[in-house]
Short mmCIF file of C-alpha atoms and ligand atoms in Angstrom, two decimals:
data_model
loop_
_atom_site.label_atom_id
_atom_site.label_comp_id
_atom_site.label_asym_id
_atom_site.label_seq_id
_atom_site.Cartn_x
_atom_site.Cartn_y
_atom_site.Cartn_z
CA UNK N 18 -111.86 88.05 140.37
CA UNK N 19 -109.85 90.66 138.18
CA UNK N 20 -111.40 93.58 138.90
CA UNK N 21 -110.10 97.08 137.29
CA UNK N 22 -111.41 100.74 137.22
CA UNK N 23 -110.96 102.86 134.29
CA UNK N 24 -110.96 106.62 135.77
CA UNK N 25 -111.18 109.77 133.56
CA UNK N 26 -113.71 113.18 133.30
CA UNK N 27 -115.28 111.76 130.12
CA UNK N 28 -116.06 115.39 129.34
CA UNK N 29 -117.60 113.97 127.04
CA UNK N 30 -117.02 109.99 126.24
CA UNK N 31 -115.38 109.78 123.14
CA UNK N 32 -114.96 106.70 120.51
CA UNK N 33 -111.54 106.31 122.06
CA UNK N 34 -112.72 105.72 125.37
CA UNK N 35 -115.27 103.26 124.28
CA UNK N 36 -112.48 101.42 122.52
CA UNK N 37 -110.43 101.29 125.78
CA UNK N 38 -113.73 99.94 127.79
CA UNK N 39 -114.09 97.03 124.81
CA UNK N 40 -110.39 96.59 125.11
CA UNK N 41 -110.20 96.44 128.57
CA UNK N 42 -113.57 94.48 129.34
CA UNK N 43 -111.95 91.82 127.48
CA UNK N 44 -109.64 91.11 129.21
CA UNK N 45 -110.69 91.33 132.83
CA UNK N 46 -113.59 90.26 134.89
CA UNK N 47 -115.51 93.68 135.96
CA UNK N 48 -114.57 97.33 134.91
CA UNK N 49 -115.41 99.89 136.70
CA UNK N 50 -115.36 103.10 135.02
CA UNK N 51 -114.40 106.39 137.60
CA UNK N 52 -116.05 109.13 136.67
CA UNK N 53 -113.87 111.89 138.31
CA UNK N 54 -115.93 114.54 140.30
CA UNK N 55 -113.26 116.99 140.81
CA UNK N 56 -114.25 120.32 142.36
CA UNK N 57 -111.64 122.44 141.58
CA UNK N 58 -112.60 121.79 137.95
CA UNK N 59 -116.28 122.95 136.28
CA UNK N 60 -116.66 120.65 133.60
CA UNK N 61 -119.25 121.28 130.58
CA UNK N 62 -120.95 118.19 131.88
CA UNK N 63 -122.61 117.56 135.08
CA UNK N 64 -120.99 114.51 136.96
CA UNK N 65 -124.30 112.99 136.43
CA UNK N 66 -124.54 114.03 132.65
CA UNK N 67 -121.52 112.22 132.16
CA UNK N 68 -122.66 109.20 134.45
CA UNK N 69 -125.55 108.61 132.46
CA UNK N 70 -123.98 108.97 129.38
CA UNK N 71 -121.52 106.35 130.23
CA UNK N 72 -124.28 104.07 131.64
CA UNK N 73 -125.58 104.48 128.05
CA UNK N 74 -122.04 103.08 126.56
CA UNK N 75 -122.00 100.35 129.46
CA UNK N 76 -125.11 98.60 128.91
CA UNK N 77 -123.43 96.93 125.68
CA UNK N 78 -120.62 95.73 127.96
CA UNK N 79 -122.37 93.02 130.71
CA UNK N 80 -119.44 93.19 132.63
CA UNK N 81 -118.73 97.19 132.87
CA UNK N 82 -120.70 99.67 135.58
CA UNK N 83 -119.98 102.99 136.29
CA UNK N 84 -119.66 104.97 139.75
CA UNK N 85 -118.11 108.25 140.59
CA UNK N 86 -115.29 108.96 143.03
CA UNK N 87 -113.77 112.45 144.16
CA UNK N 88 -110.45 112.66 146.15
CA UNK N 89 -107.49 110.30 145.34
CA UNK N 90 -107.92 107.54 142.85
CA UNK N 91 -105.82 104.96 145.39
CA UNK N 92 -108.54 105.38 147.97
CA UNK N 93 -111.41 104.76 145.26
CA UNK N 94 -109.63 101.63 143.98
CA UNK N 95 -109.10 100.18 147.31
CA UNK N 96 -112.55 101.37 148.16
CA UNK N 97 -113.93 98.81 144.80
CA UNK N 98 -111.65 96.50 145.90
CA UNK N 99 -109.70 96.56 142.74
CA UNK N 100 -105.81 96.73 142.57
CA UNK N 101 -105.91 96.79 138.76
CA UNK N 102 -106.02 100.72 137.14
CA UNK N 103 -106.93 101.24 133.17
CA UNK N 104 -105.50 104.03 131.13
CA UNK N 105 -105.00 104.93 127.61
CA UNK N 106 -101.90 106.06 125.92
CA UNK N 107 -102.35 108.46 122.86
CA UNK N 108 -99.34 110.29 122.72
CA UNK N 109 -95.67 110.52 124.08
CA UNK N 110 -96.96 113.54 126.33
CA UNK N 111 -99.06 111.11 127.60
CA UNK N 112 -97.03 108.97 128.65
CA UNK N 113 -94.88 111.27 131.21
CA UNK N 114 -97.76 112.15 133.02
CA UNK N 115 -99.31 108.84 133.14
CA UNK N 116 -95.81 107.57 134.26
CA UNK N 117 -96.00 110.10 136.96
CA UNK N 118 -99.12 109.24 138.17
CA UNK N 119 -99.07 105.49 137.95
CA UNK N 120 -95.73 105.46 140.40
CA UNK N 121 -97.74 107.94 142.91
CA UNK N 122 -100.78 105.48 142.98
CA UNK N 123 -98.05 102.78 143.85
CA UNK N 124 -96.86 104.93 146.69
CA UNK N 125 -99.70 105.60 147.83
CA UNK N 126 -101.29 101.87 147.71
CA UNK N 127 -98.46 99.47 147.28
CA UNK N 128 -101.03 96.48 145.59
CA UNK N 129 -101.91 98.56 142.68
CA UNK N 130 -101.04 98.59 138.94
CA UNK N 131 -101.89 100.53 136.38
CA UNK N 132 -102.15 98.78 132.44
CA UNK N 133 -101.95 101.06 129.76
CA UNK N 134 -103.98 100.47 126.33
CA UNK N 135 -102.37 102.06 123.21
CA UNK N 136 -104.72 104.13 121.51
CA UNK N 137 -105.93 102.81 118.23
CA UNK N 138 -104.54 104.47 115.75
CA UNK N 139 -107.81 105.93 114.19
CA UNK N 140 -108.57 107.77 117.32
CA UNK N 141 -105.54 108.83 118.96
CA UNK N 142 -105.70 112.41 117.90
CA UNK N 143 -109.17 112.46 119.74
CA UNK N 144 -109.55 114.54 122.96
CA UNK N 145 -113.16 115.52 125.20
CA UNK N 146 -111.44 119.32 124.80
CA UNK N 147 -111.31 119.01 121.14
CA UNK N 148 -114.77 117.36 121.08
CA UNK N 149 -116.01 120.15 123.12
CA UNK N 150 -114.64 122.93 121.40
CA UNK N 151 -115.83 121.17 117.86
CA UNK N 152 -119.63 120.93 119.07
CA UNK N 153 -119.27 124.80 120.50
CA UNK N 154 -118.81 125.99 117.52
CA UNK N 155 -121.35 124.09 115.57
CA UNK N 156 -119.41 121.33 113.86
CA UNK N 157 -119.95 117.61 113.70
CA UNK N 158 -119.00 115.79 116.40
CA UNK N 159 -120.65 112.42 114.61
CA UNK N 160 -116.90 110.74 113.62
CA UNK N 161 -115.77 111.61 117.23
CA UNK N 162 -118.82 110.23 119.56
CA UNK N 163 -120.89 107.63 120.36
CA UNK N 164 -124.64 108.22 118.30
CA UNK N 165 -126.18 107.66 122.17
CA UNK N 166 -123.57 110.68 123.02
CA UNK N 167 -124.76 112.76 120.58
CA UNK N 168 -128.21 114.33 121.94
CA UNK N 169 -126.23 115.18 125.08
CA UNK N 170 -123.88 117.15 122.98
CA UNK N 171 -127.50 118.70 121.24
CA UNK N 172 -128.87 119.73 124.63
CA UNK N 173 -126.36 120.69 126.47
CA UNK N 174 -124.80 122.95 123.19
CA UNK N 175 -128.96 124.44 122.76
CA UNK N 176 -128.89 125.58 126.41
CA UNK N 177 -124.87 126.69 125.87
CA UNK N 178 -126.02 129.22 123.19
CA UNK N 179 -129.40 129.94 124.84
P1 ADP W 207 -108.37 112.64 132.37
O1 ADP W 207 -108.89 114.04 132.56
O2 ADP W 207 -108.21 111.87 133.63
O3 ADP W 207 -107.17 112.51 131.46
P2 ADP W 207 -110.02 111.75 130.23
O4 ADP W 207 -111.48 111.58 130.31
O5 ADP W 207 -109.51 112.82 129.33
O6 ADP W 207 -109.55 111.90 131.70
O7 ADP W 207 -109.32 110.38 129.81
C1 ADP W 207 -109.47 109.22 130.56
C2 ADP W 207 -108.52 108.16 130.03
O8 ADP W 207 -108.84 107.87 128.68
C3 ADP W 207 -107.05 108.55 130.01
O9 ADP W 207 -106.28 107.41 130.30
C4 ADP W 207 -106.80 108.98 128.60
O10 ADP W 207 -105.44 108.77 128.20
C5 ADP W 207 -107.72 108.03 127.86
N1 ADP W 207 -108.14 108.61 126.59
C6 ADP W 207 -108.57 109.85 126.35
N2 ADP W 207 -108.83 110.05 125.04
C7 ADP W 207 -108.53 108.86 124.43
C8 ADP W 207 -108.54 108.42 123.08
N3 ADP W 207 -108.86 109.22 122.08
N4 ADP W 207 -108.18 107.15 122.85
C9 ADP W 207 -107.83 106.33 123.85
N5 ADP W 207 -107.75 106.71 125.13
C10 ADP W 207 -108.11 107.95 125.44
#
């Protein structure tokens, strides 16, 4: 069984995530996306906000479920019993980083890899801080989310500017 976890904030999901989750569900037997609960960081969404929003996005994949993790993504993965890691690749910067990180995983836990997806070109400028920042200050975040994401957005931007 090819099993492989997708981790990220999702601060919100964005269209480019989604089209990593497709990609990826294709291609192996379960995903599992990580929802990072990182408490050094305060997020504009709740770790269960962004849990059930990504439950939302899931239930059109049969073979994707989502669970959170905190602490190091090598314990999580050997936790789910996956040695397979899912990331996406938008821009050059990303790619140092990632590098970084994907050779500290194997450090850490010798049996895993990580698979990058090349963004698609129509959403590799997309980023959850850009999302955030658009929906802040009233603009449309329709081209950049999910239509199941967007009364999330609504709410959580209504009690923002309470
Ligand atoms: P993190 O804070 O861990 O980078 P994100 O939620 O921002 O988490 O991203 C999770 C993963 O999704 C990362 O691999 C990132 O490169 C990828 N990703 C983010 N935005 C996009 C996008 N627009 N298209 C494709 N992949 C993306």
């Amino acid at each position: 069984m090819k099993r492989a976890i997708y981790p990220g904030t999702f601060d919100p999901v964005s269209l480019g995530h989604i089209d990593i989750i497709k990609r990826a569900s294709l291609i192996v037997d379960e995903l599992i996306i990580g929802v990072l609960h990182n408490p050094a960081k305060t997020p504009l969404f709740s770790v269960d906000e962004r849990v059930k929003m990504l439950e939302e996005i899931a239930e059109d994949f049969p073979n994707v479920r989502v669970e959170t993790f905190d602490g190091l993504l090598a314990d999580f993965a050997k936790k789910m019993d996956a040695r397979l890691i899912v990331r996406g690749l938008r821009v050059v910067t990303d790619f140092d980083y990632e590098l970084q990180i994907a050779q500290t995983n194997r450090v850490l836990n010798h049996e895993i890899d990580t698979m990058f997806f090349v963004t698609d070109l129509k959403y590799s400028y997309l980023s959850s801080t850009t999302i955030r920042e658009t929906a802040y200050f009233g603009g449309d975040v329709s081209k950049f989310v999910s239509p199941k994401t967007i009364p999330w957005i609504d709410r959580k931007m209504k009690e923002l500017h309470k």
